mmCIF file of C-alpha atoms in Angstrom:
data_model
loop_
_atom_site.group_PDB
_atom_site.id
_atom_site.type_symbol
_atom_site.label_atom_id
_atom_site.label_comp_id
_atom_site.label_asym_id
_atom_site.label_seq_id
_atom_site.Cartn_x
_atom_site.Cartn_y
_atom_site.Cartn_z
ATOM 1 C CA MET A 21 -28.502 28.111 -42.420
ATOM 2 C CA SER A 22 -26.859 26.802 -38.806
ATOM 3 C CA ASP A 23 -30.162 24.793 -38.377
ATOM 4 C CA ILE A 24 -29.519 22.949 -41.642
ATOM 5 C CA VAL A 25 -25.976 22.486 -40.760
ATOM 6 C CA ARG A 26 -27.107 20.997 -37.371
ATOM 7 C CA LEU A 27 -29.540 18.775 -39.164
ATOM 8 C CA VAL A 28 -27.597 17.574 -42.096
ATOM 9 C CA LEU A 29 -24.099 17.202 -40.274
ATOM 10 C CA PRO A 30 -25.125 14.489 -37.658
ATOM 11 C CA VAL A 31 -27.001 12.667 -40.468
ATOM 12 C CA PHE A 32 -23.967 12.178 -42.807
ATOM 13 C CA GLY A 33 -21.565 12.023 -39.900
ATOM 14 C CA LEU A 34 -23.176 9.182 -38.527
ATOM 15 C CA ILE A 35 -22.912 7.411 -41.822
ATOM 16 C CA PHE A 36 -19.444 8.182 -42.412
ATOM 17 C CA LEU A 37 -18.633 7.095 -38.736
ATOM 18 C CA GLY A 38 -20.267 3.621 -39.627
ATOM 19 C CA PHE A 39 -18.263 3.667 -42.856
ATOM 20 C CA GLY A 40 -14.973 4.562 -41.038
ATOM 21 C CA ALA A 41 -15.393 2.305 -38.173
ATOM 22 C CA ALA A 42 -15.985 -0.940 -40.675
ATOM 23 C CA ARG A 43 -12.896 -0.051 -42.243
ATOM 24 C CA LEU A 44 -10.997 0.496 -39.529
ATOM 25 C CA ARG A 45 -12.033 -2.590 -37.691
ATOM 26 C CA SER A 46 -12.988 -5.794 -39.606
ATOM 27 C CA ILE A 47 -16.782 -6.185 -38.445
ATOM 28 C CA PRO A 48 -17.846 -10.047 -38.541
ATOM 29 C CA ASP A 49 -20.791 -10.786 -40.766
ATOM 30 C CA GLU A 50 -22.469 -11.927 -37.692
ATOM 31 C CA GLY A 51 -21.972 -8.459 -36.203
ATOM 32 C CA VAL A 52 -23.454 -6.796 -39.290
ATOM 33 C CA THR A 53 -26.366 -9.049 -39.118
ATOM 34 C CA GLY A 54 -27.188 -8.561 -35.586
ATOM 35 C CA LEU A 55 -27.132 -4.630 -36.228
ATOM 36 C CA ASN A 56 -29.428 -5.100 -39.450
ATOM 37 C CA LEU A 57 -31.726 -7.286 -37.116
ATOM 38 C CA PHE A 58 -31.828 -4.872 -34.348
ATOM 39 C CA VAL A 59 -32.587 -1.554 -36.807
ATOM 40 C CA TYR A 60 -34.918 -3.468 -39.157
ATOM 41 C CA TYR A 61 -36.950 -5.774 -36.884
ATOM 42 C CA LEU A 62 -37.117 -3.865 -33.591
ATOM 43 C CA ALA A 63 -36.101 -0.202 -33.665
ATOM 44 C CA LEU A 64 -37.486 1.197 -36.987
ATOM 45 C CA PRO A 65 -40.858 -1.093 -36.621
ATOM 46 C CA ALA A 66 -41.174 0.345 -33.020
ATOM 47 C CA LEU A 67 -40.975 4.188 -34.653
ATOM 48 C CA PHE A 68 -43.447 3.397 -37.459
ATOM 49 C CA PHE A 69 -45.892 1.511 -35.226
ATOM 50 C CA GLN A 70 -45.731 4.042 -32.318
ATOM 51 C CA THR A 71 -46.138 7.118 -34.684
ATOM 52 C CA VAL A 72 -48.683 5.821 -37.116
ATOM 53 C CA SER A 73 -50.816 4.684 -33.991
ATOM 54 C CA GLN A 74 -50.697 7.980 -32.349
ATOM 55 C CA THR A 75 -51.885 9.984 -35.463
ATOM 56 C CA PRO A 76 -55.511 10.898 -35.445
ATOM 57 C CA ILE A 77 -57.068 8.972 -38.734
ATOM 58 C CA ALA A 78 -58.730 12.366 -39.317
ATOM 59 C CA GLU A 79 -55.128 14.035 -39.999
ATOM 60 C CA MET A 80 -54.043 11.280 -42.289
ATOM 61 C CA ALA A 81 -54.211 12.570 -45.919
ATOM 62 C CA GLY A 82 -55.860 9.421 -47.266
ATOM 63 C CA TRP A 83 -55.526 7.303 -50.272
ATOM 64 C CA SER A 84 -54.925 10.054 -52.637
ATOM 65 C CA TYR A 85 -51.669 11.213 -50.723
ATOM 66 C CA VAL A 86 -50.354 7.547 -51.035
ATOM 67 C CA LEU A 87 -51.388 6.938 -54.513
ATOM 68 C CA THR A 88 -49.921 9.934 -55.637
ATOM 69 C CA THR A 89 -46.652 9.460 -53.827
ATOM 70 C CA THR A 90 -46.385 5.991 -55.149
ATOM 71 C CA PHE A 91 -47.427 7.214 -58.729
ATOM 72 C CA SER A 92 -44.624 9.695 -58.441
ATOM 73 C CA THR A 93 -41.919 6.972 -57.433
ATOM 74 C CA TYR A 94 -43.114 4.887 -60.464
ATOM 75 C CA CYS A 95 -42.678 7.942 -62.868
ATOM 76 C CA ALA A 96 -39.186 8.242 -61.642
ATOM 77 C CA PHE A 97 -38.507 4.599 -62.033
ATOM 78 C CA ALA A 98 -39.974 4.446 -65.660
ATOM 79 C CA ILE A 99 -37.791 7.626 -66.729
ATOM 80 C CA ALA A 100 -34.618 6.046 -65.037
ATOM 81 C CA PHE A 101 -35.619 2.676 -66.683
ATOM 82 C CA SER A 102 -35.862 4.292 -70.056
ATOM 83 C CA ILE A 103 -32.525 6.090 -69.543
ATOM 84 C CA GLY A 104 -30.964 2.684 -68.614
ATOM 85 C CA ALA A 105 -32.396 0.824 -71.627
ATOM 86 C CA LEU A 106 -31.688 3.452 -74.007
ATOM 87 C CA ILE A 107 -27.806 3.055 -73.327
ATOM 88 C CA ASN A 108 -27.574 -0.528 -72.590
ATOM 89 C CA GLY A 109 -29.014 -1.598 -75.849
ATOM 90 C CA GLY A 110 -32.660 -2.790 -74.383
ATOM 91 C CA ASN A 111 -31.404 -5.155 -71.556
ATOM 92 C CA VAL A 112 -34.689 -5.118 -69.353
ATOM 93 C CA GLY A 113 -33.091 -6.847 -66.511
ATOM 94 C CA GLU A 114 -30.305 -4.117 -66.299
ATOM 95 C CA ALA A 115 -32.716 -1.430 -67.091
ATOM 96 C CA THR A 116 -34.800 -2.746 -64.063
ATOM 97 C CA VAL A 117 -32.087 -2.385 -61.639
ATOM 98 C CA GLN A 118 -31.124 0.990 -63.160
ATOM 99 C CA GLY A 119 -34.835 2.196 -62.878
ATOM 100 C CA LEU A 120 -34.488 1.300 -59.067
ATOM 101 C CA VAL A 121 -31.297 3.111 -58.576
ATOM 102 C CA GLY A 122 -33.400 6.174 -59.851
ATOM 103 C CA SER A 123 -36.600 5.686 -57.802
ATOM 104 C CA HIS A 124 -35.817 3.549 -54.565
ATOM 105 C CA ALA A 125 -35.043 5.909 -51.943
ATOM 106 C CA ASN A 126 -33.140 5.152 -48.927
ATOM 107 C CA ILE A 127 -36.229 6.131 -46.691
ATOM 108 C CA GLY A 128 -35.718 3.515 -43.982
ATOM 109 C CA SER A 129 -32.060 4.568 -42.878
ATOM 110 C CA MET A 130 -32.127 8.173 -43.701
ATOM 111 C CA ALA A 131 -35.945 9.316 -43.390
ATOM 112 C CA PRO A 132 -36.264 8.944 -39.447
ATOM 113 C CA ALA A 133 -33.314 11.271 -38.817
ATOM 114 C CA LEU A 134 -33.886 14.035 -41.385
ATOM 115 C CA ALA A 135 -37.417 13.959 -41.831
ATOM 116 C CA ILE A 136 -38.246 14.055 -38.154
ATOM 117 C CA GLY A 137 -35.520 16.265 -37.461
ATOM 118 C CA ALA A 138 -36.800 18.806 -39.918
ATOM 119 C CA PHE A 139 -40.482 18.483 -39.406
ATOM 120 C CA GLU A 140 -40.586 16.769 -35.975
ATOM 121 C CA THR A 141 -43.101 13.819 -35.345
ATOM 122 C CA VAL A 142 -45.835 14.827 -37.797
ATOM 123 C CA ALA A 143 -43.751 13.978 -40.651
ATOM 124 C CA ALA A 144 -43.292 10.197 -39.269
ATOM 125 C CA THR A 145 -46.749 9.004 -40.492
ATOM 126 C CA PRO A 146 -46.250 10.195 -44.039
ATOM 127 C CA MET A 147 -42.899 8.502 -43.924
ATOM 128 C CA ALA A 148 -44.110 5.222 -42.897
ATOM 129 C CA LEU A 149 -46.886 5.249 -45.542
ATOM 130 C CA ILE A 150 -44.628 6.436 -48.539
ATOM 131 C CA PHE A 151 -41.898 3.680 -47.289
ATOM 132 C CA SER A 152 -44.672 1.277 -47.251
ATOM 133 C CA PHE A 153 -46.325 1.574 -50.509
ATOM 134 C CA ASP A 154 -43.189 2.506 -52.520
ATOM 135 C CA TYR A 155 -41.542 -0.576 -51.349
ATOM 136 C CA ALA A 156 -44.680 -2.794 -52.112
ATOM 137 C CA MET A 157 -45.003 -1.121 -55.734
ATOM 138 C CA LEU A 158 -41.120 -1.658 -56.399
ATOM 139 C CA LEU A 159 -40.952 -5.161 -54.829
ATOM 140 C CA THR A 160 -43.544 -6.392 -57.051
ATOM 141 C CA LEU A 161 -42.443 -4.607 -60.059
ATOM 142 C CA THR A 162 -38.977 -5.682 -59.868
ATOM 143 C CA PRO A 163 -39.705 -9.526 -59.810
ATOM 144 C CA LEU A 164 -42.243 -9.320 -62.840
ATOM 145 C CA MET A 165 -39.609 -7.511 -64.779
ATOM 146 C CA MET A 166 -37.002 -9.815 -64.136
ATOM 147 C CA VAL A 167 -39.446 -12.679 -65.460
ATOM 148 C CA LEU A 168 -40.274 -10.615 -68.581
ATOM 149 C CA ALA A 169 -36.335 -9.856 -69.057
ATOM 150 C CA GLY A 170 -35.787 -13.821 -68.837
ATOM 151 C CA THR A 171 -33.137 -13.275 -65.907
ATOM 152 C CA VAL A 172 -35.435 -15.895 -63.995
ATOM 153 C CA ARG A 173 -37.555 -18.797 -65.180
ATOM 154 C CA THR A 174 -40.279 -19.330 -62.765
ATOM 155 C CA SER A 175 -44.164 -20.326 -62.330
ATOM 156 C CA PRO A 176 -46.830 -17.773 -61.646
ATOM 157 C CA ALA A 177 -47.623 -19.186 -58.508
ATOM 158 C CA ALA A 178 -43.910 -18.848 -57.301
ATOM 159 C CA ILE A 179 -43.485 -15.458 -58.423
ATOM 160 C CA ALA A 180 -46.694 -14.568 -56.691
ATOM 161 C CA ALA A 181 -45.318 -16.269 -53.537
ATOM 162 C CA THR A 182 -42.115 -14.376 -53.737
ATOM 163 C CA ILE A 183 -44.147 -11.052 -53.992
ATOM 164 C CA ALA A 184 -46.226 -11.660 -51.126
ATOM 165 C CA ARG A 185 -43.301 -12.902 -48.997
ATOM 166 C CA GLN A 186 -41.400 -9.760 -49.744
ATOM 167 C CA VAL A 187 -44.167 -7.255 -49.261
ATOM 168 C CA LEU A 188 -46.368 -8.879 -46.769
ATOM 169 C CA LEU A 189 -43.792 -10.136 -44.405
ATOM 170 C CA HIS A 190 -41.744 -6.973 -44.218
ATOM 171 C CA PRO A 191 -41.421 -5.644 -40.682
ATOM 172 C CA LEU A 192 -41.878 -2.120 -41.622
ATOM 173 C CA ILE A 193 -44.981 -2.741 -43.563
ATOM 174 C CA ILE A 194 -46.362 -4.792 -40.918
ATOM 175 C CA ALA A 195 -45.557 -2.102 -38.333
ATOM 176 C CA THR A 196 -47.324 0.379 -40.591
ATOM 177 C CA ALA A 197 -50.528 -1.748 -41.135
ATOM 178 C CA LEU A 198 -50.606 -2.461 -37.262
ATOM 179 C CA GLY A 199 -50.234 1.266 -36.560
ATOM 180 C CA LEU A 200 -52.802 2.166 -38.986
ATOM 181 C CA ALA A 201 -55.023 -0.428 -37.316
ATOM 182 C CA ALA A 202 -54.479 0.829 -33.850
ATOM 183 C CA ALA A 203 -55.232 4.480 -34.949
ATOM 184 C CA ALA A 204 -58.616 3.566 -36.717
ATOM 185 C CA GLY A 205 -59.669 1.685 -33.582
ATOM 186 C CA GLY A 206 -58.295 4.354 -31.129
ATOM 187 C CA LEU A 207 -56.034 1.507 -29.232
ATOM 188 C CA ARG A 208 -53.409 2.783 -26.847
ATOM 189 C CA LEU A 209 -50.675 0.579 -25.227
ATOM 190 C CA SER A 210 -50.308 0.351 -21.785
ATOM 191 C CA ASP A 211 -47.414 2.680 -20.310
ATOM 192 C CA PRO A 212 -44.887 -0.123 -19.925
ATOM 193 C CA PHE A 213 -45.234 -1.216 -23.597
ATOM 194 C CA ASP A 214 -45.316 2.276 -24.817
ATOM 195 C CA ALA A 215 -41.818 3.273 -22.829
ATOM 196 C CA LEU A 216 -40.413 0.039 -24.214
ATOM 197 C CA LEU A 217 -41.439 1.317 -27.852
ATOM 198 C CA THR A 218 -40.058 4.976 -27.167
ATOM 199 C CA LEU A 219 -36.593 3.334 -25.963
ATOM 200 C CA LEU A 220 -36.544 1.394 -29.319
ATOM 201 C CA ARG A 221 -37.516 4.174 -31.452
ATOM 202 C CA ASN A 222 -35.031 6.444 -29.929
ATOM 203 C CA ALA A 223 -32.439 4.222 -31.286
ATOM 204 C CA ALA A 224 -33.695 3.727 -34.454
ATOM 205 C CA ALA A 225 -32.393 6.913 -36.577
ATOM 206 C CA PRO A 226 -28.631 6.789 -34.976
ATOM 207 C CA CYS A 227 -28.236 2.978 -35.434
ATOM 208 C CA ALA A 228 -29.913 2.963 -38.867
ATOM 209 C CA LEU A 229 -27.414 5.761 -40.048
ATOM 210 C CA PHE A 230 -24.299 3.981 -38.533
ATOM 211 C CA ALA A 231 -25.557 0.430 -40.257
ATOM 212 C CA LEU A 232 -25.835 2.388 -43.487
ATOM 213 C CA GLY A 233 -22.225 3.336 -43.362
ATOM 214 C CA VAL A 234 -21.036 -0.002 -42.263
ATOM 215 C CA GLY A 235 -23.010 -1.552 -45.191
ATOM 216 C CA LEU A 236 -21.722 0.958 -47.546
ATOM 217 C CA SER A 237 -18.269 0.078 -46.638
ATOM 218 C CA ARG A 238 -18.872 -3.640 -47.580
ATOM 219 C CA ARG A 239 -20.096 -2.769 -50.962
ATOM 220 C CA PRO A 240 -17.849 -2.978 -54.116
ATOM 221 C CA VAL A 241 -17.002 0.365 -55.584
ATOM 222 C CA GLY A 242 -16.097 0.482 -59.304
ATOM 223 C CA ARG A 243 -16.013 2.854 -62.122
ATOM 224 C CA LEU A 244 -18.425 5.341 -63.131
ATOM 225 C CA THR A 245 -20.623 4.216 -66.044
ATOM 226 C CA THR A 246 -22.340 6.105 -68.784
ATOM 227 C CA GLU A 247 -25.535 6.030 -67.547
ATOM 228 C CA MET A 248 -24.804 6.724 -64.065
ATOM 229 C CA PRO A 249 -24.787 10.412 -63.656
ATOM 230 C CA PHE A 250 -28.162 10.436 -65.423
ATOM 231 C CA LEU A 251 -29.738 8.096 -63.099
ATOM 232 C CA ILE A 252 -28.423 9.676 -59.941
ATOM 233 C CA ALA A 253 -29.982 12.938 -61.297
ATOM 234 C CA VAL A 254 -33.280 11.458 -61.615
ATOM 235 C CA LYS A 255 -33.090 10.230 -58.205
ATOM 236 C CA LEU A 256 -31.675 13.268 -56.495
ATOM 237 C CA VAL A 257 -33.277 16.017 -58.456
ATOM 238 C CA GLY A 258 -35.809 14.566 -60.847
ATOM 239 C CA GLN A 259 -37.934 12.781 -58.254
ATOM 240 C CA PRO A 260 -38.489 15.271 -55.638
ATOM 241 C CA LEU A 261 -39.484 17.524 -58.557
ATOM 242 C CA ILE A 262 -42.276 15.147 -59.679
ATOM 243 C CA VAL A 263 -43.407 14.376 -56.404
ATOM 244 C CA TYR A 264 -43.799 17.886 -55.698
ATOM 245 C CA LEU A 265 -45.448 18.956 -58.651
ATOM 246 C CA LEU A 266 -48.004 16.071 -58.565
ATOM 247 C CA LEU A 267 -48.916 16.581 -55.025
ATOM 248 C CA SER A 268 -49.378 20.242 -55.757
ATOM 249 C CA TRP A 269 -51.376 19.318 -58.896
ATOM 250 C CA VAL A 270 -53.635 16.978 -56.854
ATOM 251 C CA GLY A 271 -53.766 19.572 -53.792
ATOM 252 C CA GLY A 272 -55.606 19.738 -50.383
ATOM 253 C CA PHE A 273 -52.631 18.073 -48.420
ATOM 254 C CA ASP A 274 -51.254 19.431 -45.138
ATOM 255 C CA PRO A 275 -47.955 21.345 -46.177
ATOM 256 C CA VAL A 276 -45.773 19.515 -43.742
ATOM 257 C CA TRP A 277 -46.944 15.853 -45.734
ATOM 258 C CA VAL A 278 -45.946 17.553 -49.068
ATOM 259 C CA TYR A 279 -42.477 18.666 -47.845
ATOM 260 C CA ALA A 280 -41.889 15.332 -45.898
ATOM 261 C CA ALA A 281 -42.659 13.336 -49.397
ATOM 262 C CA VAL A 282 -40.535 15.715 -51.156
ATOM 263 C CA LEU A 283 -37.566 15.251 -48.674
ATOM 264 C CA MET A 284 -37.860 11.743 -48.904
ATOM 265 C CA ALA A 285 -38.010 11.603 -52.723
ATOM 266 C CA ALA A 286 -34.663 13.375 -52.328
ATOM 267 C CA LEU A 287 -32.881 10.839 -50.700
ATOM 268 C CA PRO A 288 -30.086 8.662 -52.377
ATOM 269 C CA PRO A 289 -31.061 5.063 -53.642
ATOM 270 C CA ALA A 290 -31.723 2.312 -50.886
ATOM 271 C CA GLU A 291 -29.132 -0.192 -50.091
ATOM 272 C CA ASN A 292 -31.254 -3.094 -51.240
ATOM 273 C CA VAL A 293 -30.876 -1.978 -54.435
ATOM 274 C CA TYR A 294 -27.632 -3.514 -54.442
ATOM 275 C CA ASP A 295 -28.969 -6.775 -52.836
ATOM 276 C CA LEU A 296 -31.845 -7.173 -55.522
ATOM 277 C CA ALA A 297 -29.244 -6.690 -58.341
ATOM 278 C CA LYS A 298 -27.096 -9.179 -56.546
ATOM 279 C CA ARG A 299 -29.828 -11.746 -56.331
ATOM 280 C CA TYR A 300 -30.606 -11.721 -60.028
ATOM 281 C CA ASN A 301 -27.253 -11.359 -60.964
ATOM 282 C CA THR A 302 -27.659 -8.229 -63.025
ATOM 283 C CA TYR A 303 -25.956 -4.717 -62.671
ATOM 284 C CA ALA A 304 -24.692 -5.429 -59.150
ATOM 285 C CA GLY A 305 -21.352 -3.765 -59.339
ATOM 286 C CA PRO A 306 -22.488 -0.516 -61.414
ATOM 287 C CA ALA A 307 -25.828 -0.423 -58.700
ATOM 288 C CA SER A 308 -23.304 -0.371 -55.625
ATOM 289 C CA SER A 309 -21.077 2.373 -57.022
ATOM 290 C CA ALA A 310 -24.429 4.314 -58.209
ATOM 291 C CA ILE A 311 -25.513 3.915 -54.409
ATOM 292 C CA ALA A 312 -22.242 4.968 -52.745
ATOM 293 C CA LEU A 313 -21.780 7.856 -55.430
ATOM 294 C CA ALA A 314 -25.208 9.026 -54.902
ATOM 295 C CA THR A 315 -24.999 9.038 -51.009
ATOM 296 C CA VAL A 316 -22.111 11.155 -51.420
ATOM 297 C CA VAL A 317 -23.727 13.803 -53.831
ATOM 298 C CA SER A 318 -26.710 13.807 -51.596
ATOM 299 C CA ILE A 319 -25.032 15.927 -49.005
ATOM 300 C CA ALA A 320 -25.364 18.840 -51.401
ATOM 301 C CA THR A 321 -28.715 17.953 -52.738
ATOM 302 C CA VAL A 322 -30.409 17.037 -49.600
ATOM 303 C CA THR A 323 -28.947 20.259 -48.058
ATOM 304 C CA VAL A 324 -30.393 22.627 -50.654
ATOM 305 C CA THR A 325 -33.570 20.501 -50.597
ATOM 306 C CA LEU A 326 -33.883 21.110 -47.010
ATOM 307 C CA ILE A 327 -32.931 25.134 -47.345
ATOM 308 C CA VAL A 328 -35.668 25.322 -49.557
ATOM 309 C CA LEU A 329 -38.313 23.148 -47.463
ATOM 310 C CA LEU A 330 -37.529 24.767 -44.228
ATOM 311 C CA ASN A 331 -37.455 28.478 -45.727
ATOM 312 C CA ARG A 332 -40.842 27.764 -47.351
ATOM 313 C CA LEU A 333 -39.534 28.542 -50.496
ATOM 314 C CA LEU A 334 -42.035 26.075 -52.542
ATOM 315 C CA PRO A 335 -45.689 27.115 -52.853
ATOM 316 C CA ILE A 336 -48.126 24.437 -51.815
ATOM 317 C CA ASP A 337 -50.732 25.226 -54.561
ATOM 318 C CA PRO A 338 -48.840 26.464 -57.794
ATOM 319 C CA PHE A 339 -51.559 25.504 -59.904
ATOM 320 C CA ARG A 340 -54.096 27.498 -57.999
#
């Protein structure tokens, strides 16, 4: 249990330090922008590229793994979307953001510290792959659903360009793709460049967590709405259960890859769910409240998940 506390306390401690620092001292927009620029354009891409490129292709789980985890995320989205649509009377735009609350895990900010801390660097490659494919799926689905809802009116060419820009130009997806190419080609960087990536990589987890806390401090928090507990339950409990059952049913995966997927599915909603809600002027206030509340609740649920995973209480092949 002490190992779990040593893992969880620094992670959530850094988040609350970022939150508290931003509340105690006013951080200008330029400072937040600079911090996020370093985290998401330098430190995290260095982590994703270096760990993926150093993983032998033979040790990667392959398409069956990413397709299963991505489909699991879609299932969580569909469940949360359906709950939201039932409660809000069929508002597709709102239900789309509610689906994101129930499925879009905060992998970029929280997984580097938790997954690598729990399962060492072997968990970094599944982390990068899950992030990339989940992000691509959800960021493709969201604008399409908003067009269906009538929230935005645009041409097919414009929506295709928006999706391509959001997905293909994301720095973490680019870093993962380059890492896969390097692993496949057996490319190894020279020692000076590798040392630079290591410095950036080592800064990724603490800076990402601090930046998350700063971001949460700047988001509005309102009242608890009817659907919010259900969406949070889908995200923190339902999604990890779905990914575990589907990966176990398909079978044949390295236990650490399964455990890493379950842990990442158990993370609270990503901050950019609020950004998407604000962009489409749909459900922004409640989305912000849900992210903040889910992050607090996840202290308990992530701790329980880690206890279960690190003590190997989940059978890897329950269907065999």
